[in-house]
mmCIF file of N, CA and C in Angstrom:
data_model
loop_
_atom_site.group_PDB
_atom_site.id
_atom_site.type_symbol
_atom_site.label_atom_id
_atom_site.label_comp_id
_atom_site.label_asym_id
_atom_site.label_seq_id
_atom_site.Cartn_x
_atom_site.Cartn_y
_atom_site.Cartn_z
ATOM 1 N N UNK A 20 46.959 -20.682 136.721
ATOM 2 C CA UNK A 20 48.260 -19.551 136.579
ATOM 3 C C UNK A 20 46.960 -18.250 136.993
ATOM 4 N N UNK A 21 47.291 -17.508 138.349
ATOM 5 C CA UNK A 21 46.301 -16.343 138.484
ATOM 6 C C UNK A 21 46.919 -15.463 137.266
ATOM 7 N N UNK A 22 45.733 -14.711 136.700
ATOM 8 C CA UNK A 22 46.242 -13.467 135.943
ATOM 9 C C UNK A 22 44.942 -12.459 136.470
ATOM 10 N N UNK A 23 45.664 -11.442 136.452
ATOM 11 C CA UNK A 23 45.064 -9.978 136.459
ATOM 12 C C UNK A 23 45.242 -9.169 135.508
ATOM 13 N N UNK A 24 44.129 -8.987 134.497
ATOM 14 C CA UNK A 24 44.323 -7.912 133.489
ATOM 15 C C UNK A 24 43.721 -6.565 133.400
ATOM 16 N N UNK A 25 44.186 -5.503 133.600
ATOM 17 C CA UNK A 25 43.755 -4.136 133.636
ATOM 18 C C UNK A 25 43.233 -3.646 132.138
ATOM 19 N N UNK A 26 42.344 -2.766 132.030
ATOM 20 C CA UNK A 26 41.977 -2.232 130.669
ATOM 21 C C UNK A 26 41.178 -0.860 131.301
ATOM 22 N N UNK A 27 41.365 -0.011 130.287
ATOM 23 C CA UNK A 27 40.286 1.318 130.620
ATOM 24 C C UNK A 27 41.215 2.629 130.487
ATOM 25 N N UNK A 28 42.477 2.392 130.808
ATOM 26 C CA UNK A 28 43.020 3.513 130.908
ATOM 27 C C UNK A 28 43.260 4.361 129.771
ATOM 28 N N UNK A 29 43.905 5.600 130.035
ATOM 29 C CA UNK A 29 43.719 6.530 128.607
ATOM 30 C C UNK A 29 44.292 7.985 129.082
ATOM 31 N N UNK A 30 44.277 8.689 128.396
ATOM 32 C CA UNK A 30 44.300 10.031 128.495
ATOM 33 C C UNK A 30 42.865 10.943 128.765
ATOM 34 N N UNK A 31 42.952 11.811 129.234
ATOM 35 C CA UNK A 31 41.421 12.542 129.495
ATOM 36 C C UNK A 31 42.033 13.942 130.165
ATOM 37 N N UNK A 32 40.991 14.875 129.931
ATOM 38 C CA UNK A 32 41.247 16.410 130.698
ATOM 39 C C UNK A 32 40.737 16.498 131.889
ATOM 40 N N UNK A 33 41.759 17.259 132.662
ATOM 41 C CA UNK A 33 41.362 17.423 134.052
ATOM 42 C C UNK A 33 39.278 17.483 134.182
ATOM 43 N N UNK A 34 39.273 17.188 135.068
ATOM 44 C CA UNK A 34 37.630 16.869 135.390
ATOM 45 C C UNK A 34 36.733 15.865 134.467
ATOM 46 N N UNK A 35 37.515 15.175 133.568
ATOM 47 C CA UNK A 35 36.748 14.011 132.966
ATOM 48 C C UNK A 35 36.632 12.975 133.896
ATOM 49 N N UNK A 36 36.367 11.883 133.380
ATOM 50 C CA UNK A 36 35.857 10.525 133.812
ATOM 51 C C UNK A 36 36.593 9.291 133.015
ATOM 52 N N UNK A 37 37.015 8.369 133.866
ATOM 53 C CA UNK A 37 37.404 7.291 132.914
ATOM 54 C C UNK A 37 36.735 5.983 133.918
ATOM 55 N N UNK A 38 36.666 5.069 133.339
ATOM 56 C CA UNK A 38 36.407 3.796 134.442
ATOM 57 C C UNK A 38 37.556 2.482 133.879
ATOM 58 N N UNK A 39 38.190 2.303 135.209
ATOM 59 C CA UNK A 39 39.058 1.142 134.794
ATOM 60 C C UNK A 39 38.582 -0.224 135.272
ATOM 61 N N UNK A 40 38.877 -1.196 134.738
ATOM 62 C CA UNK A 40 38.631 -2.518 134.728
ATOM 63 C C UNK A 40 39.412 -3.554 134.621
ATOM 64 N N UNK A 41 39.297 -4.556 135.856
ATOM 65 C CA UNK A 41 39.951 -5.554 136.004
ATOM 66 C C UNK A 41 39.451 -6.972 136.110
ATOM 67 N N UNK A 42 39.973 -7.599 135.079
ATOM 68 C CA UNK A 42 39.297 -8.905 135.017
ATOM 69 C C UNK A 42 40.421 -10.175 135.611
ATOM 70 N N UNK A 43 40.028 -10.980 136.273
ATOM 71 C CA UNK A 43 40.518 -11.992 137.044
ATOM 72 C C UNK A 43 40.417 -13.510 136.562
ATOM 73 N N UNK A 44 41.450 -14.263 136.592
ATOM 74 C CA UNK A 44 41.374 -15.720 136.336
ATOM 75 C C UNK A 44 42.717 -16.673 137.017
ATOM 76 N N UNK A 45 42.278 -17.660 136.963
ATOM 77 C CA UNK A 45 42.781 -18.817 137.545
ATOM 78 C C UNK A 45 43.037 -18.870 139.259
ATOM 79 N N UNK A 46 41.993 -17.874 139.795
ATOM 80 C CA UNK A 46 42.023 -18.226 141.067
ATOM 81 C C UNK A 46 40.860 -19.591 141.279
ATOM 82 N N UNK A 47 41.743 -20.356 142.596
ATOM 83 C CA UNK A 47 41.026 -21.711 142.947
ATOM 84 C C UNK A 47 40.168 -21.467 144.127
ATOM 85 N N UNK A 48 40.176 -19.979 144.443
ATOM 86 C CA UNK A 48 39.455 -19.554 145.509
ATOM 87 C C UNK A 48 39.098 -18.193 144.942
ATOM 88 N N UNK A 49 37.588 -17.817 145.589
ATOM 89 C CA UNK A 49 37.604 -16.304 145.096
ATOM 90 C C UNK A 49 38.143 -15.430 145.906
ATOM 91 N N UNK A 50 38.946 -14.332 145.060
ATOM 92 C CA UNK A 50 39.535 -13.542 146.414
ATOM 93 C C UNK A 50 38.715 -12.520 147.161
ATOM 94 N N UNK A 51 39.219 -12.722 148.540
ATOM 95 C CA UNK A 51 38.449 -11.733 149.539
ATOM 96 C C UNK A 51 38.458 -10.514 149.298
ATOM 97 N N UNK A 52 39.593 -9.836 149.295
ATOM 98 C CA UNK A 52 39.820 -8.391 149.094
ATOM 99 C C UNK A 52 40.447 -8.037 147.410
ATOM 100 N N UNK A 53 40.061 -7.169 147.048
ATOM 101 C CA UNK A 53 40.637 -6.668 145.800
ATOM 102 C C UNK A 53 40.696 -5.481 145.765
ATOM 103 N N UNK A 54 42.018 -4.814 145.130
ATOM 104 C CA UNK A 54 41.969 -3.290 145.181
ATOM 105 C C UNK A 54 42.528 -2.596 144.051
ATOM 106 N N UNK A 55 42.658 -1.432 144.110
ATOM 107 C CA UNK A 55 43.022 -0.894 142.927
ATOM 108 C C UNK A 55 44.484 0.278 143.727
ATOM 109 N N UNK A 56 45.868 0.139 143.065
ATOM 110 C CA UNK A 56 46.763 0.713 143.300
ATOM 111 C C UNK A 56 47.309 1.874 142.294
ATOM 112 N N UNK A 57 48.076 2.859 142.547
ATOM 113 C CA UNK A 57 48.670 3.498 141.604
ATOM 114 C C UNK A 57 50.098 3.957 141.972
ATOM 115 N N UNK A 58 50.731 3.822 140.908
ATOM 116 C CA UNK A 58 52.537 4.501 140.902
ATOM 117 C C UNK A 58 52.692 5.388 139.927
ATOM 118 N N UNK A 59 53.765 6.419 140.436
ATOM 119 C CA UNK A 59 54.644 7.123 139.442
ATOM 120 C C UNK A 59 55.792 6.619 139.517
ATOM 121 N N UNK A 60 56.349 6.747 138.361
ATOM 122 C CA UNK A 60 57.854 6.108 138.215
ATOM 123 C C UNK A 60 58.419 6.974 139.458
ATOM 124 N N UNK A 61 59.523 5.960 140.096
ATOM 125 C CA UNK A 61 60.056 6.395 141.263
ATOM 126 C C UNK A 61 59.723 6.600 142.637
ATOM 127 N N UNK A 62 58.266 6.341 142.269
ATOM 128 C CA UNK A 62 57.695 6.680 143.770
ATOM 129 C C UNK A 62 57.209 5.184 144.134
ATOM 130 N N UNK A 63 56.667 5.397 145.619
ATOM 131 C CA UNK A 63 56.008 3.986 146.258
ATOM 132 C C UNK A 63 54.495 3.912 145.619
ATOM 133 N N UNK A 64 54.271 2.618 145.425
ATOM 134 C CA UNK A 64 52.666 2.218 145.016
ATOM 135 C C UNK A 64 51.894 2.772 146.156
ATOM 136 N N UNK A 65 50.636 3.581 145.627
ATOM 137 C CA UNK A 65 49.874 4.039 146.630
ATOM 138 C C UNK A 65 48.525 3.337 146.568
ATOM 139 N N UNK A 66 48.072 2.999 147.528
ATOM 140 C CA UNK A 66 46.514 2.422 147.513
ATOM 141 C C UNK A 66 45.513 3.507 147.471
ATOM 142 N N UNK A 67 44.451 3.232 146.515
ATOM 143 C CA UNK A 67 43.789 4.152 146.106
ATOM 144 C C UNK A 67 42.220 3.634 146.480
ATOM 145 N N UNK A 68 41.700 2.305 146.713
ATOM 146 C CA UNK A 68 40.266 1.997 146.849
ATOM 147 C C UNK A 68 40.558 0.366 147.198
ATOM 148 N N UNK A 69 39.825 -0.295 148.040
ATOM 149 C CA UNK A 69 39.580 -1.681 148.241
ATOM 150 C C UNK A 69 38.189 -2.049 148.093
ATOM 151 N N UNK A 70 38.130 -3.102 147.969
ATOM 152 C CA UNK A 70 36.613 -3.617 148.305
ATOM 153 C C UNK A 70 36.764 -5.234 148.547
ATOM 154 N N UNK A 71 35.939 -5.705 149.655
ATOM 155 C CA UNK A 71 35.817 -6.870 150.358
ATOM 156 C C UNK A 71 34.298 -7.186 150.233
ATOM 157 N N UNK A 72 34.106 -8.631 150.562
ATOM 158 C CA UNK A 72 32.730 -8.871 150.595
ATOM 159 C C UNK A 72 31.755 -8.369 151.387
ATOM 160 N N UNK A 73 30.664 -8.324 151.040
ATOM 161 C CA UNK A 73 29.152 -7.529 151.570
ATOM 162 C C UNK A 73 29.499 -5.960 150.912
ATOM 163 N N UNK A 74 30.548 -5.908 149.988
ATOM 164 C CA UNK A 74 30.455 -4.816 149.506
ATOM 165 C C UNK A 74 31.464 -3.493 150.635
ATOM 166 N N UNK A 75 32.140 -3.873 151.415
ATOM 167 C CA UNK A 75 32.874 -3.221 152.137
ATOM 168 C C UNK A 75 33.836 -2.464 151.228
ATOM 169 N N UNK A 76 34.029 -1.400 151.407
ATOM 170 C CA UNK A 76 34.709 -0.459 150.517
ATOM 171 C C UNK A 76 35.536 0.611 151.542
ATOM 172 N N UNK A 77 36.942 0.786 151.148
ATOM 173 C CA UNK A 77 37.598 1.621 151.537
ATOM 174 C C UNK A 77 38.334 2.631 150.738
ATOM 175 N N UNK A 78 38.730 4.095 150.957
ATOM 176 C CA UNK A 78 39.230 4.762 149.787
ATOM 177 C C UNK A 78 40.365 5.635 150.412
ATOM 178 N N UNK A 79 41.214 5.760 149.740
ATOM 179 C CA UNK A 79 42.275 7.035 149.917
ATOM 180 C C UNK A 79 41.425 8.191 149.915
ATOM 181 N N UNK A 80 42.137 8.892 151.462
ATOM 182 C CA UNK A 80 41.393 10.238 150.984
ATOM 183 C C UNK A 80 41.379 11.436 150.028
ATOM 184 N N UNK A 81 42.110 11.052 149.422
ATOM 185 C CA UNK A 81 42.573 11.922 148.070
ATOM 186 C C UNK A 81 41.376 11.557 147.090
ATOM 187 N N UNK A 82 40.641 10.577 147.295
ATOM 188 C CA UNK A 82 39.832 10.235 145.893
ATOM 189 C C UNK A 82 38.179 9.965 146.547
ATOM 190 N N UNK A 83 38.049 10.191 147.799
ATOM 191 C CA UNK A 83 36.649 9.712 148.305
ATOM 192 C C UNK A 83 35.768 10.930 147.546
ATOM 193 N N UNK A 84 34.454 10.476 147.190
ATOM 194 C CA UNK A 84 33.568 11.204 146.504
ATOM 195 C C UNK A 84 34.023 11.693 144.987
ATOM 196 N N UNK A 85 34.921 10.790 144.478
ATOM 197 C CA UNK A 85 35.023 11.213 142.997
ATOM 198 C C UNK A 85 35.430 9.890 142.396
ATOM 199 N N UNK A 86 35.989 8.945 143.067
ATOM 200 C CA UNK A 86 36.125 7.460 142.561
ATOM 201 C C UNK A 86 35.421 6.385 143.412
ATOM 202 N N UNK A 87 34.449 5.490 142.447
ATOM 203 C CA UNK A 87 33.907 4.452 143.043
ATOM 204 C C UNK A 87 34.339 3.086 142.782
ATOM 205 N N UNK A 88 34.711 2.081 143.677
ATOM 206 C CA UNK A 88 35.242 0.588 143.514
ATOM 207 C C UNK A 88 33.970 -0.255 143.402
ATOM 208 N N UNK A 89 34.065 -1.216 142.514
ATOM 209 C CA UNK A 89 33.077 -2.169 142.447
ATOM 210 C C UNK A 89 33.524 -3.246 142.131
ATOM 211 N N UNK A 90 32.826 -4.728 142.199
ATOM 212 C CA UNK A 90 33.219 -5.836 141.776
ATOM 213 C C UNK A 90 31.814 -6.399 141.486
ATOM 214 N N UNK A 91 32.175 -7.563 140.652
ATOM 215 C CA UNK A 91 31.368 -8.742 140.059
ATOM 216 C C UNK A 91 31.927 -9.711 139.993
ATOM 217 N N UNK A 92 31.645 -10.609 141.195
ATOM 218 C CA UNK A 92 32.239 -11.862 141.388
ATOM 219 C C UNK A 92 31.389 -12.897 140.422
ATOM 220 N N UNK A 93 30.360 -12.488 139.539
ATOM 221 C CA UNK A 93 29.945 -13.812 138.492
ATOM 222 C C UNK A 93 30.702 -13.347 137.386
ATOM 223 N N UNK A 94 31.549 -12.362 137.382
ATOM 224 C CA UNK A 94 32.179 -11.984 135.872
ATOM 225 C C UNK A 94 33.914 -11.995 136.245
ATOM 226 N N UNK A 95 33.914 -12.163 137.559
ATOM 227 C CA UNK A 95 35.105 -12.348 137.914
ATOM 228 C C UNK A 95 35.752 -10.622 137.792
ATOM 229 N N UNK A 96 34.924 -9.545 137.525
ATOM 230 C CA UNK A 96 35.484 -8.246 137.294
ATOM 231 C C UNK A 96 35.609 -7.398 138.407
ATOM 232 N N UNK A 97 36.750 -6.362 138.440
ATOM 233 C CA UNK A 97 36.495 -5.078 139.716
ATOM 234 C C UNK A 97 36.633 -4.048 138.752
ATOM 235 N N UNK A 98 36.128 -2.648 139.030
ATOM 236 C CA UNK A 98 35.793 -1.524 138.379
ATOM 237 C C UNK A 98 36.380 -0.616 139.262
ATOM 238 N N UNK A 99 36.908 0.509 138.783
ATOM 239 C CA UNK A 99 37.033 1.817 139.110
ATOM 240 C C UNK A 99 36.396 2.804 138.529
ATOM 241 N N UNK A 100 35.452 3.478 138.834
ATOM 242 C CA UNK A 100 35.034 4.818 138.340
ATOM 243 C C UNK A 100 35.463 5.680 138.596
ATOM 244 N N UNK A 101 36.272 6.440 137.860
ATOM 245 C CA UNK A 101 36.848 8.004 138.369
ATOM 246 C C UNK A 101 36.380 9.152 137.664
ATOM 247 N N UNK A 102 35.729 9.751 138.449
ATOM 248 C CA UNK A 102 34.942 10.961 138.162
ATOM 249 C C UNK A 102 35.963 12.091 138.320
ATOM 250 N N UNK A 103 35.988 13.474 137.667
ATOM 251 C CA UNK A 103 36.370 14.466 138.335
ATOM 252 C C UNK A 103 37.932 14.294 138.591
ATOM 253 N N UNK A 104 38.485 13.901 137.588
ATOM 254 C CA UNK A 104 39.919 13.635 137.391
ATOM 255 C C UNK A 104 40.542 14.788 137.456
ATOM 256 N N UNK A 105 42.057 14.783 138.231
ATOM 257 C CA UNK A 105 42.820 15.957 138.513
ATOM 258 C C UNK A 105 44.310 15.561 137.931
ATOM 259 N N UNK A 106 44.808 16.330 137.687
ATOM 260 C CA UNK A 106 46.453 16.477 137.120
ATOM 261 C C UNK A 106 46.852 15.399 138.405
ATOM 262 N N UNK A 107 46.867 15.413 139.435
ATOM 263 C CA UNK A 107 47.610 14.770 140.492
ATOM 264 C C UNK A 107 46.843 13.201 140.321
ATOM 265 N N UNK A 108 46.093 12.664 139.684
ATOM 266 C CA UNK A 108 45.369 11.293 139.423
ATOM 267 C C UNK A 108 46.366 10.585 138.390
ATOM 268 N N UNK A 109 47.191 11.307 137.569
ATOM 269 C CA UNK A 109 47.988 10.647 136.896
ATOM 270 C C UNK A 109 48.917 9.477 137.407
ATOM 271 N N UNK A 110 49.238 8.434 136.884
ATOM 272 C CA UNK A 110 49.576 7.215 137.462
ATOM 273 C C UNK A 110 49.393 6.172 136.553
ATOM 274 N N UNK A 111 50.333 5.226 136.786
ATOM 275 C CA UNK A 111 50.161 3.648 136.500
ATOM 276 C C UNK A 111 49.079 3.416 137.392
ATOM 277 N N UNK A 112 48.009 2.566 137.058
ATOM 278 C CA UNK A 112 46.760 2.127 137.945
ATOM 279 C C UNK A 112 47.022 0.610 137.980
ATOM 280 N N UNK A 113 46.841 -0.018 139.035
ATOM 281 C CA UNK A 113 47.375 -1.672 139.188
ATOM 282 C C UNK A 113 45.997 -1.888 139.861
ATOM 283 N N UNK A 114 45.572 -3.150 139.347
ATOM 284 C CA UNK A 114 44.765 -4.345 140.515
ATOM 285 C C UNK A 114 45.271 -4.946 141.021
ATOM 286 N N UNK A 115 44.744 -5.490 142.137
ATOM 287 C CA UNK A 115 45.414 -6.346 143.073
ATOM 288 C C UNK A 115 44.370 -7.393 143.601
ATOM 289 N N UNK A 116 44.678 -8.511 144.326
ATOM 290 C CA UNK A 116 43.575 -9.337 144.721
ATOM 291 C C UNK A 116 44.375 -10.155 145.663
ATOM 292 N N UNK A 117 43.723 -10.660 146.941
ATOM 293 C CA UNK A 117 43.984 -11.548 147.678
ATOM 294 C C UNK A 117 43.185 -12.364 148.005
ATOM 295 N N UNK A 118 43.298 -13.819 148.416
ATOM 296 C CA UNK A 118 41.939 -14.660 149.057
ATOM 297 C C UNK A 118 42.106 -14.753 150.384
ATOM 298 N N UNK A 119 43.270 -14.584 151.146
ATOM 299 C CA UNK A 119 43.155 -14.568 152.326
ATOM 300 C C UNK A 119 42.279 -13.461 153.081
ATOM 301 N N UNK A 120 41.179 -13.896 154.298
ATOM 302 C CA UNK A 120 40.406 -13.408 154.795
ATOM 303 C C UNK A 120 40.825 -12.020 155.537
ATOM 304 N N UNK A 121 40.386 -10.815 155.521
ATOM 305 C CA UNK A 121 40.417 -9.823 155.931
ATOM 306 C C UNK A 121 41.164 -8.607 155.151
ATOM 307 N N UNK A 122 41.425 -7.213 155.636
ATOM 308 C CA UNK A 122 42.306 -6.512 154.848
ATOM 309 C C UNK A 122 42.621 -5.677 155.895
ATOM 310 N N UNK A 123 43.835 -5.002 155.524
ATOM 311 C CA UNK A 123 44.598 -3.979 156.201
ATOM 312 C C UNK A 123 44.187 -2.519 155.479
ATOM 313 N N UNK A 124 44.416 -1.442 156.043
ATOM 314 C CA UNK A 124 44.594 -0.252 155.541
ATOM 315 C C UNK A 124 45.512 0.530 156.445
ATOM 316 N N UNK A 125 45.571 1.756 155.462
ATOM 317 C CA UNK A 125 46.872 2.769 156.131
ATOM 318 C C UNK A 125 45.542 3.698 157.776
ATOM 319 N N UNK A 126 46.275 4.097 158.507
ATOM 320 C CA UNK A 126 45.510 5.206 159.133
ATOM 321 C C UNK A 126 44.256 5.920 158.640
ATOM 322 N N UNK A 127 44.445 6.186 157.628
ATOM 323 C CA UNK A 127 44.090 7.305 156.797
ATOM 324 C C UNK A 127 42.703 6.225 155.743
ATOM 325 N N UNK A 128 42.658 5.128 155.867
ATOM 326 C CA UNK A 128 41.790 3.936 155.467
ATOM 327 C C UNK A 128 42.143 3.693 154.043
ATOM 328 N N UNK A 129 43.445 3.653 153.328
ATOM 329 C CA UNK A 129 43.751 3.306 152.075
ATOM 330 C C UNK A 129 44.477 2.089 151.947
ATOM 331 N N UNK A 130 44.030 1.209 151.169
ATOM 332 C CA UNK A 130 44.575 -0.401 151.037
ATOM 333 C C UNK A 130 46.347 -0.089 151.022
ATOM 334 N N UNK A 131 46.715 -1.582 151.725
ATOM 335 C CA UNK A 131 48.188 -1.223 151.726
ATOM 336 C C UNK A 131 48.985 -2.346 150.816
ATOM 337 N N UNK A 132 50.114 -2.063 150.129
ATOM 338 C CA UNK A 132 50.385 -3.080 148.906
ATOM 339 C C UNK A 132 50.732 -4.535 149.402
ATOM 340 N N UNK A 133 51.468 -4.330 150.658
ATOM 341 C CA UNK A 133 51.867 -5.703 151.042
ATOM 342 C C UNK A 133 50.768 -6.577 151.468
ATOM 343 N N UNK A 134 49.812 -6.135 151.512
ATOM 344 C CA UNK A 134 48.464 -6.944 151.859
ATOM 345 C C UNK A 134 47.864 -7.674 150.770
ATOM 346 N N UNK A 135 48.495 -7.784 149.518
ATOM 347 C CA UNK A 135 48.289 -8.578 148.328
ATOM 348 C C UNK A 135 49.244 -9.249 147.379
ATOM 349 N N UNK A 136 49.138 -10.323 147.234
ATOM 350 C CA UNK A 136 49.967 -11.104 146.580
ATOM 351 C C UNK A 136 49.748 -11.417 144.966
ATOM 352 N N UNK A 137 48.813 -10.887 144.920
ATOM 353 C CA UNK A 137 48.426 -11.121 143.332
ATOM 354 C C UNK A 137 48.363 -9.634 142.450
ATOM 355 N N UNK A 138 49.012 -9.414 141.099
ATOM 356 C CA UNK A 138 49.185 -8.080 140.922
ATOM 357 C C UNK A 138 48.674 -8.109 139.199
ATOM 358 N N UNK A 139 48.299 -7.063 138.668
ATOM 359 C CA UNK A 139 47.935 -7.235 137.415
ATOM 360 C C UNK A 139 49.219 -6.442 136.802
ATOM 361 N N UNK A 140 49.193 -5.895 135.432
ATOM 362 C CA UNK A 140 50.510 -5.523 134.793
ATOM 363 C C UNK A 140 50.327 -3.680 135.024
ATOM 364 N N UNK A 141 49.084 -3.661 135.011
ATOM 365 C CA UNK A 141 49.052 -1.926 135.364
ATOM 366 C C UNK A 141 48.368 -1.266 133.921
ATOM 367 N N UNK A 142 47.734 -0.318 134.085
ATOM 368 C CA UNK A 142 46.932 0.532 132.903
ATOM 369 C C UNK A 142 47.427 2.013 133.281
ATOM 370 N N UNK A 143 47.893 2.761 132.200
ATOM 371 C CA UNK A 143 48.229 4.347 132.124
ATOM 372 C C UNK A 143 47.018 5.163 132.170
ATOM 373 N N UNK A 144 47.191 6.002 133.411
ATOM 374 C CA UNK A 144 46.054 7.186 133.339
ATOM 375 C C UNK A 144 46.960 8.444 133.256
ATOM 376 N N UNK A 145 46.633 9.133 132.476
ATOM 377 C CA UNK A 145 47.142 10.720 132.094
ATOM 378 C C UNK A 145 45.815 11.503 132.237
ATOM 379 N N UNK A 146 46.129 12.698 133.214
ATOM 380 C CA UNK A 146 44.927 13.752 133.267
ATOM 381 C C UNK A 146 45.955 14.948 132.887
ATOM 382 N N UNK A 147 45.131 15.680 131.810
ATOM 383 C CA UNK A 147 46.022 16.918 131.019
ATOM 384 C C UNK A 147 44.967 17.951 131.546
ATOM 385 N N UNK A 148 45.542 19.240 131.504
ATOM 386 C CA UNK A 148 45.025 20.428 131.676
ATOM 387 C C UNK A 148 44.407 21.161 130.571
#
C-alpha cells in the first residue's frame, strides 16, 4: 500500500522559514516525479514545485527564489525548504508522487495535479503578519 506522509507544517511569521518533508512507502517502483502542491479551502490545488531524476526541478513563478525542492531516494523522502514566507503562502501543502516517466507542467512551469496518482494527507502552513 502506497503511503505519503507530510510533516513540518506550522505557523510562522511573514519572512520566516519552514521545511516540509514527505516520506513515502509502499512503492514497488521508485517514483519518477515528485511534487508539492498547496490548496486553500474552496480553491483548486495549485502546483508549487516538482522534482524528477537528475535533480530536474520546476517551480511555480510565485515561489522561485524562495522555495527549494529536494529529494533523497535512499531515504524515500522529499523536502520543500520555504524561505521568506509570505501571507499568500498560507495553505495546506500536499506531496504527490508518480512512477510514470516524464512530467507535465503549466505554461508557467508549475506541476499539474492530474499528473499524479499518489497523494499525502496534507500539512498546514500558516503565515501571519
